[in-house]
Amino acid sequence: MILSDRDILRRMEAGDLVIDPIEDLDQQIQPASVDLRLGEEFLEFQRTNISCIHPNREEEVGDYVTETTVPEGEEFILHPGDFVLGTTKERVEVPANLIATVQGRSSLGRLAVVIHATAGIVDPGYEGQITLELSNLGTAPVALSPGMRVSQLIFTELSSPAERPYGVERDSKYQNQSGPQASRIGTDPEFTGSDE
């Protein structure tokens, strides 16, 4: 069952679901979702000086990713064909009996900007800011302003609470992240030889 605005507000008021900071409840709470705003931090991928990205070599991240901070009131220009990691301004805490789906806002989609490539799931138990996978599929650059509403979260109630929610007990690699985070796929068991 997808949560309505009424259910979202009720769970936020009870402290069961956390989305903070909410600047304007009337603007950000939609009929069946919550609009999230763009944060100030970006990770830009550099195409020079690398032959390819090796997913199992986390030490290479600094070779192909540059951090950029754009204060509110300024703009980040997303050029055609570019892919950058951004972040939500809001920090979320998803309870064990909900799962959230990250979606783009249709107003940005109509400008050919997508906010996630594949990672659209926020697991039960997740806490932290959400990394956004921003791409410009169009033919013209698009100015993105930190603080603007760029994405929305849709919450679905699980048939029962997750027995092993995302988090410290699972050694979840993105728990409590702040700002955009580069891939940590190199810590996956198929690369480390671990059975976890």
GROMACS .gro file of C-alpha atoms in nm:
model
  196
    1MET     CA    1   0.000   0.000   0.000
    2ILE     CA    2   0.140   0.342  -0.100
    3LEU     CA    3   0.118   0.605   0.173
    4SER     CA    4  -0.102   0.908   0.109
    5ASP     CA    5  -0.021   1.260   0.223
    6ARG     CA    6  -0.229   1.195   0.536
    7ASP     CA    7  -0.034   0.877   0.619
    8ILE     CA    8   0.302   1.045   0.553
    9LEU     CA    9   0.219   1.339   0.782
   10ARG     CA   10   0.084   1.108   1.054
   11ARG     CA   11   0.402   0.899   1.053
   12MET     CA   12   0.624   1.208   1.050
   13GLU     CA   13   0.432   1.357   1.345
   14ALA     CA   14   0.473   1.029   1.536
   15GLY     CA   15   0.850   1.035   1.464
   16ASP     CA   16   0.828   0.698   1.290
   17LEU     CA   17   0.931   0.848   0.955
   18VAL     CA   18   1.191   1.127   0.953
   19ILE     CA   19   1.244   1.377   0.671
   20ASP     CA   20   1.448   1.673   0.789
   21PRO     CA   21   1.461   1.961   0.726
   22ILE     CA   22   1.122   2.018   0.565
   23GLU     CA   23   1.111   2.381   0.461
   24ASP     CA   24   0.748   2.405   0.353
   25LEU     CA   25   0.505   2.121   0.435
   26ASP     CA   26   0.236   2.254   0.201
   27GLN     CA   27   0.480   2.267  -0.090
   28GLN     CA   28   0.680   1.951  -0.024
   29ILE     CA   29   0.407   1.706   0.082
   30GLN     CA   30   0.231   1.591  -0.232
   31PRO     CA   31  -0.083   1.371  -0.251
   32ALA     CA   32   0.123   1.049  -0.234
   33SER     CA   33   0.487   1.158  -0.212
   34VAL     CA   34   0.732   1.404  -0.058
   35ASP     CA   35   0.936   1.643  -0.271
   36LEU     CA   36   1.304   1.658  -0.176
   37ARG     CA   37   1.539   1.946  -0.250
   38LEU     CA   38   1.881   1.947  -0.412
   39GLY     CA   39   2.177   1.977  -0.177
   40GLU     CA   40   2.493   2.182  -0.234
   41GLU     CA   41   2.744   1.902  -0.294
   42PHE     CA   42   2.820   1.727  -0.623
   43LEU     CA   43   3.065   1.459  -0.738
   44GLU     CA   44   3.169   1.518  -1.099
   45PHE     CA   45   3.317   1.238  -1.310
   46GLN     CA   46   3.633   1.324  -1.502
   47ARG     CA   47   3.698   1.151  -1.833
   48THR     CA   48   4.063   1.244  -1.865
   49ASN     CA   49   4.362   1.053  -1.728
   50ILE     CA   50   4.176   0.724  -1.678
   51SER     CA   51   4.148   0.430  -1.914
   52CYS     CA   52   3.838   0.294  -1.739
   53ILE     CA   53   3.673   0.258  -1.400
   54HIS     CA   54   3.749  -0.064  -1.212
   55PRO     CA   55   3.452  -0.128  -0.979
   56ASN     CA   56   3.668  -0.337  -0.744
   57ARG     CA   57   3.932  -0.065  -0.692
   58GLU     CA   58   3.790   0.187  -0.447
   59GLU     CA   59   4.129   0.360  -0.426
   60GLU     CA   60   4.080   0.483  -0.785
   61VAL     CA   61   3.777   0.700  -0.696
   62GLY     CA   62   3.995   1.008  -0.641
   63ASP     CA   63   4.132   0.965  -0.995
   64TYR     CA   64   3.795   1.011  -1.164
   65VAL     CA   65   3.574   1.204  -0.919
   66THR     CA   66   3.600   1.572  -0.825
   67GLU     CA   67   3.397   1.723  -0.541
   68THR     CA   68   3.217   2.051  -0.608
   69THR     CA   69   3.015   2.263  -0.366
   70VAL     CA   70   2.759   2.509  -0.501
   71PRO     CA   71   2.598   2.733  -0.235
   72GLU     CA   72   2.224   2.801  -0.239
   73GLY     CA   73   2.156   3.098  -0.463
   74GLU     CA   74   2.411   2.981  -0.720
   75GLU     CA   75   2.378   2.731  -1.005
   76PHE     CA   76   2.527   2.399  -1.108
   77ILE     CA   77   2.517   2.366  -1.488
   78LEU     CA   78   2.439   2.012  -1.602
   79HIS     CA   79   2.557   1.979  -1.962
   80PRO     CA   80   2.412   1.739  -2.220
   81GLY     CA   81   2.551   1.390  -2.170
   82ASP     CA   82   2.688   1.470  -1.824
   83PHE     CA   83   2.644   1.239  -1.527
   84VAL     CA   84   2.707   1.368  -1.175
   85LEU     CA   85   2.619   1.254  -0.827
   86GLY     CA   86   2.422   1.501  -0.619
   87THR     CA   87   2.249   1.476  -0.285
   88THR     CA   88   1.924   1.565  -0.124
   89LYS     CA   89   1.921   1.849   0.124
   90GLU     CA   90   1.697   1.639   0.346
   91ARG     CA   91   1.808   1.352   0.565
   92VAL     CA   92   1.562   1.065   0.584
   93GLU     CA   93   1.504   0.779   0.827
   94VAL     CA   94   1.289   0.501   0.683
   95PRO     CA   95   1.130   0.263   0.938
   96ALA     CA   96   1.158  -0.115   0.902
   97ASN     CA   97   0.801  -0.148   0.772
   98LEU     CA   98   0.835   0.097   0.480
   99ILE     CA   99   1.033   0.109   0.156
  100ALA     CA  100   1.080   0.434  -0.037
  101THR     CA  101   1.119   0.486  -0.410
  102VAL     CA  102   1.311   0.786  -0.545
  103GLN     CA  103   1.154   0.942  -0.853
  104GLY     CA  104   1.227   1.251  -1.056
  105ARG     CA  105   0.986   1.540  -1.073
  106SER     CA  106   0.802   1.556  -1.404
  107SER     CA  107   0.891   1.925  -1.446
  108LEU     CA  108   1.261   1.831  -1.463
  109GLY     CA  109   1.190   1.524  -1.672
  110ARG     CA  110   1.037   1.755  -1.932
  111LEU     CA  111   1.375   1.929  -1.945
  112ALA     CA  112   1.544   1.590  -2.006
  113VAL     CA  113   1.698   1.578  -1.657
  114VAL     CA  114   1.678   1.244  -1.476
  115ILE     CA  115   1.765   1.209  -1.109
  116HIS     CA  116   1.843   0.839  -1.085
  117ALA     CA  117   1.996   0.591  -1.324
  118THR     CA  118   1.920   0.266  -1.139
  119ALA     CA  119   1.935   0.325  -0.765
  120GLY     CA  120   1.573   0.417  -0.700
  121ILE     CA  121   1.517   0.216  -0.382
  122VAL     CA  122   1.560   0.344  -0.026
  123ASP     CA  123   1.560   0.033   0.191
  124PRO     CA  124   1.372  -0.019   0.518
  125GLY     CA  125   1.603   0.098   0.799
  126TYR     CA  126   1.803   0.341   0.583
  127GLU     CA  127   1.915   0.665   0.749
  128GLY     CA  128   2.096   0.953   0.577
  129GLN     CA  129   2.086   1.185   0.281
  130ILE     CA  130   2.003   1.030  -0.056
  131THR     CA  131   2.258   1.030  -0.336
  132LEU     CA  132   2.102   1.138  -0.666
  133GLU     CA  133   2.233   1.015  -1.003
  134LEU     CA  134   2.181   1.325  -1.217
  135SER     CA  135   2.194   1.306  -1.597
  136ASN     CA  136   2.107   1.547  -1.875
  137LEU     CA  137   1.962   1.348  -2.164
  138GLY     CA  138   1.875   1.660  -2.362
  139THR     CA  139   2.060   1.883  -2.605
  140ALA     CA  140   2.084   2.200  -2.395
  141PRO     CA  141   2.258   2.268  -2.061
  142VAL     CA  142   2.024   2.293  -1.761
  143ALA     CA  143   2.091   2.510  -1.453
  144LEU     CA  144   2.020   2.331  -1.125
  145SER     CA  145   1.996   2.539  -0.808
  146PRO     CA  146   2.065   2.393  -0.465
  147GLY     CA  147   1.746   2.417  -0.263
  148MET     CA  148   1.517   2.352  -0.561
  149ARG     CA  149   1.279   2.054  -0.546
  150VAL     CA  150   1.432   1.790  -0.775
  151SER     CA  151   1.304   1.453  -0.662
  152GLN     CA  152   1.022   1.287  -0.479
  153LEU     CA  153   0.997   0.993  -0.242
  154ILE     CA  154   0.707   0.751  -0.259
  155PHE     CA  155   0.658   0.531   0.048
  156THR     CA  156   0.512   0.181   0.032
  157GLU     CA  157   0.415  -0.017   0.340
  158LEU     CA  158   0.562  -0.368   0.355
  159SER     CA  159   0.347  -0.671   0.433
  160SER     CA  160   0.554  -0.706   0.753
  161PRO     CA  161   0.856  -0.519   0.893
  162ALA     CA  162   1.191  -0.621   0.745
  163GLU     CA  163   1.358  -0.882   0.965
  164ARG     CA  164   1.703  -0.752   0.874
  165PRO     CA  165   1.663  -0.384   0.782
  166TYR     CA  166   1.937  -0.177   0.621
  167GLY     CA  167   2.182  -0.051   0.879
  168VAL     CA  168   2.477  -0.112   1.106
  169GLU     CA  169   2.388  -0.474   1.185
  170ARG     CA  170   2.407  -0.556   0.813
  171ASP     CA  171   2.726  -0.351   0.774
  172SER     CA  172   2.536  -0.144   0.515
  173LYS     CA  173   2.791   0.065   0.328
  174TYR     CA  174   2.585   0.382   0.276
  175GLN     CA  175   2.412   0.404   0.614
  176ASN     CA  176   2.424   0.757   0.764
  177GLN     CA  177   2.578   0.904   0.450
  178SER     CA  178   2.608   1.279   0.430
  179GLY     CA  179   2.647   1.431   0.085
  180PRO     CA  180   2.683   1.234  -0.237
  181GLN     CA  181   2.880   0.914  -0.208
  182ALA     CA  182   3.079   0.748  -0.485
  183SER     CA  183   3.030   0.377  -0.551
  184ARG     CA  184   3.156   0.136  -0.288
  185ILE     CA  185   3.089  -0.170  -0.500
  186GLY     CA  186   3.448  -0.282  -0.439
  187THR     CA  187   3.346  -0.380  -0.084
  188ASP     CA  188   3.088  -0.631  -0.216
  189PRO     CA  189   3.158  -0.997  -0.130
  190GLU     CA  190   3.226  -1.093  -0.493
  191PHE     CA  191   3.525  -0.857  -0.487
  192THR     CA  192   3.645  -0.909  -0.129
  193GLY     CA  193   3.610  -1.288  -0.113
  194SER     CA  194   3.385  -1.255   0.193
  195ASP     CA  195   3.060  -1.452   0.236
  196GLU     CA  196   2.860  -1.165   0.394
   0.00000   0.00000   0.00000
